PDB file of C-alpha atoms in Angstrom:
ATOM      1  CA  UNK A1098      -9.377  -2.963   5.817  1.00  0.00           C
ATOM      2  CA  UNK A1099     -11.701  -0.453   3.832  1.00  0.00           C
ATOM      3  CA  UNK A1100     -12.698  -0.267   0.477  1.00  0.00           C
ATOM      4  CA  UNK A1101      -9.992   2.099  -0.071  1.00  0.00           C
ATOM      5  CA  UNK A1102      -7.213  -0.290   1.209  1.00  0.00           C
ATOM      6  CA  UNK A1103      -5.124  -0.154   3.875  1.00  0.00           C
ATOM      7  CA  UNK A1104      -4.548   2.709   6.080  1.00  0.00           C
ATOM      8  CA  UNK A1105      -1.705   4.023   8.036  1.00  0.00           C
ATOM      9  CA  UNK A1106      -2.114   5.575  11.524  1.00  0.00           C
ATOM     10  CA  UNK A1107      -0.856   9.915  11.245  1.00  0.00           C
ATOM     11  CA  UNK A1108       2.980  10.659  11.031  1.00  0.00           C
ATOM     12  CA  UNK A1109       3.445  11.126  14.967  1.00  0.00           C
ATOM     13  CA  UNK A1110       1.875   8.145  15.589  1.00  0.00           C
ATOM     14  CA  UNK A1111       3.605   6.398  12.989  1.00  0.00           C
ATOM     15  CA  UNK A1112       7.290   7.231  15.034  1.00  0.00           C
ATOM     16  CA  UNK A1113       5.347   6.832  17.881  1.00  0.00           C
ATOM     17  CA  UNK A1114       4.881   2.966  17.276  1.00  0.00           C
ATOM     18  CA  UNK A1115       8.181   2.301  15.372  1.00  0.00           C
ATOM     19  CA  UNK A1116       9.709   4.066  18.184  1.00  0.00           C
ATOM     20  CA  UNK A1117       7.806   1.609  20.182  1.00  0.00           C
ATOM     21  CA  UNK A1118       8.704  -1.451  18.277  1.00  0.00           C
ATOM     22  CA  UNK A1119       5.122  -1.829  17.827  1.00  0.00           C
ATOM     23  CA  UNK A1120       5.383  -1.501  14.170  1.00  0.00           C
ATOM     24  CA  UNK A1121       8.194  -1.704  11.241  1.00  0.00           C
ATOM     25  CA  UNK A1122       9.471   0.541   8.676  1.00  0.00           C
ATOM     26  CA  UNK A1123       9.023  -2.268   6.279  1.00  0.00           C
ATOM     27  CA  UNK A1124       4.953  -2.791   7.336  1.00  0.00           C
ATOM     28  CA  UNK A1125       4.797   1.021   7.087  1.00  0.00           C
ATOM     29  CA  UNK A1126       5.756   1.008   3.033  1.00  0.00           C
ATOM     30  CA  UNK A1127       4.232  -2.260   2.104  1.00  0.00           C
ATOM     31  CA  UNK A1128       0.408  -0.695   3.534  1.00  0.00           C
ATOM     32  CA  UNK A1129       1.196   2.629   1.798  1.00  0.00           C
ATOM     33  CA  UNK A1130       2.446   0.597  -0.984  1.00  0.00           C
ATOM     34  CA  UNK A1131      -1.192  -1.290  -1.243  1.00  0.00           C
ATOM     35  CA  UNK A1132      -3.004   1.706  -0.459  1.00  0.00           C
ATOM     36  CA  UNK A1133      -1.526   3.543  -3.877  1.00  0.00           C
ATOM     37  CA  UNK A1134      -2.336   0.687  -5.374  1.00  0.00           C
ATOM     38  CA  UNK A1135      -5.929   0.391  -4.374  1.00  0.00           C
ATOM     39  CA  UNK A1136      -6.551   4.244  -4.594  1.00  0.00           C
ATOM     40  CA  UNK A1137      -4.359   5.523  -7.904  1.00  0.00           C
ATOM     41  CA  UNK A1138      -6.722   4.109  -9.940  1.00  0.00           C
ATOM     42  CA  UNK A1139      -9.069   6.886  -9.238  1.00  0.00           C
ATOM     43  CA  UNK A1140      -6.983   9.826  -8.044  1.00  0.00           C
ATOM     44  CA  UNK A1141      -3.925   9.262 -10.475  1.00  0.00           C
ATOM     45  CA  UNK A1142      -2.094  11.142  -7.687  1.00  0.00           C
ATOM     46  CA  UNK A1143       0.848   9.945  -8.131  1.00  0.00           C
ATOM     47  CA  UNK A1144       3.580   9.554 -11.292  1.00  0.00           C
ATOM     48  CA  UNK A1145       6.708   7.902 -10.142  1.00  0.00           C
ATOM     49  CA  UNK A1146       7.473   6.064  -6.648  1.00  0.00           C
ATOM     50  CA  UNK A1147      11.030   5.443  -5.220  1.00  0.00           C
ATOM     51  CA  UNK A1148      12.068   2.102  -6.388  1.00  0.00           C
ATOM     52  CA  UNK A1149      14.483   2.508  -3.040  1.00  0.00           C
ATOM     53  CA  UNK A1150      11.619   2.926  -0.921  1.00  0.00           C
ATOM     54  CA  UNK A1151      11.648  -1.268   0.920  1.00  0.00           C
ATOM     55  CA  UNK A1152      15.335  -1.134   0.553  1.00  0.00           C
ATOM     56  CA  UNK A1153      15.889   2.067   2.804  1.00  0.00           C
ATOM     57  CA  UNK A1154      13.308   0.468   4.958  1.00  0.00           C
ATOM     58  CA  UNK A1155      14.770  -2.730   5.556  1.00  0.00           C
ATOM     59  CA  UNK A1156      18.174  -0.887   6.264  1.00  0.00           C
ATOM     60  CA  UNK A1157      16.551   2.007   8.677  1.00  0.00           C
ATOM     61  CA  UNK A1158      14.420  -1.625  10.213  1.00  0.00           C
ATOM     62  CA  UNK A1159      17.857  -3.389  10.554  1.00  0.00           C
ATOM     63  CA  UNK A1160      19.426   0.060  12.182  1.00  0.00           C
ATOM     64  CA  UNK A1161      16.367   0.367  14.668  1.00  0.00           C
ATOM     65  CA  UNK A1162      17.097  -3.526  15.827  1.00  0.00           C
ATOM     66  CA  UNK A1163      20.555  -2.915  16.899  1.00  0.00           C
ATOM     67  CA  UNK A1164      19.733   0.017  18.576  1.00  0.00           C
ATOM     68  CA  UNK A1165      19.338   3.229  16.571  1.00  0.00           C
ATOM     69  CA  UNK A1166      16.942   5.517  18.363  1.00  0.00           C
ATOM     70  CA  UNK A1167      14.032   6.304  15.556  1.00  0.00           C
ATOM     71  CA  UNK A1168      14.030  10.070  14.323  1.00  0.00           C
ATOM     72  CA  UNK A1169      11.515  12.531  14.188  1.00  0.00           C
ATOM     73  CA  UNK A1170      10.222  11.519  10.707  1.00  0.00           C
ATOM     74  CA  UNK A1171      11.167   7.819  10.856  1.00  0.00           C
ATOM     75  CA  UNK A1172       9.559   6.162   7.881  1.00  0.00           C
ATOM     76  CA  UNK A1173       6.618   9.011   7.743  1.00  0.00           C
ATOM     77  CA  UNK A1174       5.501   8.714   4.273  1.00  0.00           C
ATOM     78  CA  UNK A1175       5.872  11.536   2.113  1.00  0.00           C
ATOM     79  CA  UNK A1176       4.408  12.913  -1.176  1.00  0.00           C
ATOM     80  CA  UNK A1177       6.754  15.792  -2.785  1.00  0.00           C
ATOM     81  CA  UNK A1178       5.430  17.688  -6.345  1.00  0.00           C
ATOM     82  CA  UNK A1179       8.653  17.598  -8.587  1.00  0.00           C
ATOM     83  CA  UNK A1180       8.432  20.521 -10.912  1.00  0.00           C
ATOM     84  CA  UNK A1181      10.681  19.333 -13.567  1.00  0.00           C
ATOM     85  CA  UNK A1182      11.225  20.614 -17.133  1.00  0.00           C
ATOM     86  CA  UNK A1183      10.354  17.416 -19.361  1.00  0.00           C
ATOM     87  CA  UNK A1184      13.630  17.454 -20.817  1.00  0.00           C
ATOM     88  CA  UNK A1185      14.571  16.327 -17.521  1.00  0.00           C
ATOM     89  CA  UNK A1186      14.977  12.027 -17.163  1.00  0.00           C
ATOM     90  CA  UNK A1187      14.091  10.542 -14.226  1.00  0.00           C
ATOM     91  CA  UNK A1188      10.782  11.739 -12.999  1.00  0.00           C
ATOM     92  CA  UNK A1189       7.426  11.200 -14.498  1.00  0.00           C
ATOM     93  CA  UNK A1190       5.896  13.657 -16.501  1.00  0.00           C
ATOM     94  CA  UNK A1191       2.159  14.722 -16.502  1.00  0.00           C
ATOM     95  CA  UNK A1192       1.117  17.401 -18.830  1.00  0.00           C
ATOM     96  CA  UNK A1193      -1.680  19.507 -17.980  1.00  0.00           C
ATOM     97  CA  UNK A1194      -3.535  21.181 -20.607  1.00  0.00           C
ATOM     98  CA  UNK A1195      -2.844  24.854 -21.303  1.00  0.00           C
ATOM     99  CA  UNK A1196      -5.261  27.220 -19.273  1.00  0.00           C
TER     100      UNK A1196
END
């Protein structure tokens, strides 16, 4: 482990090894999980995480054991910008100063 946490391996190798069986949706969010954790402090990246995110990973991990074939994204992380008036409940806001 680095100073900067954990690290994941890139998205195709990521299917790659769940494909594989040699690694689990649910190791794949809890080492992204500690590695926002370790780096947000600095990069304040990030606003809101999905409070779903172990749950849908210990269903698509349950799935995978009984047989489901893993997709082409299966449990790649993702970061998505929500552009959201801030009248708008449910996603963090960050305001920016004017320019």
């Amino acid at each position: 482990m680095s100073s900067d946490g954990p690290s994941l391996p890139r998205a195709c190798e990521t299917v790659r090894r769940i494909a594989a069986g040699e690694l689990s949706p649910v190791e794949v969010i809890e080492t992204a999980l500690r590695r926002i954790e370790a780096l947000s402090p600095a990069l304040n990246a990030l606003v809101t995480l999905s409070d779903t995110a172990m749950d849908q990973a210990r269903d698509l991990e349950a799935r995978l054991s009984s047989g489901e074939e893993a997709g082409p994204l299966c449990a790649v992380i993702r970061g998505i910008q929500h552009c959201r008036p801030a009248d708008q409940p449910g996603v963090g806001q960050r305001r920016w100063p004017p320019v």
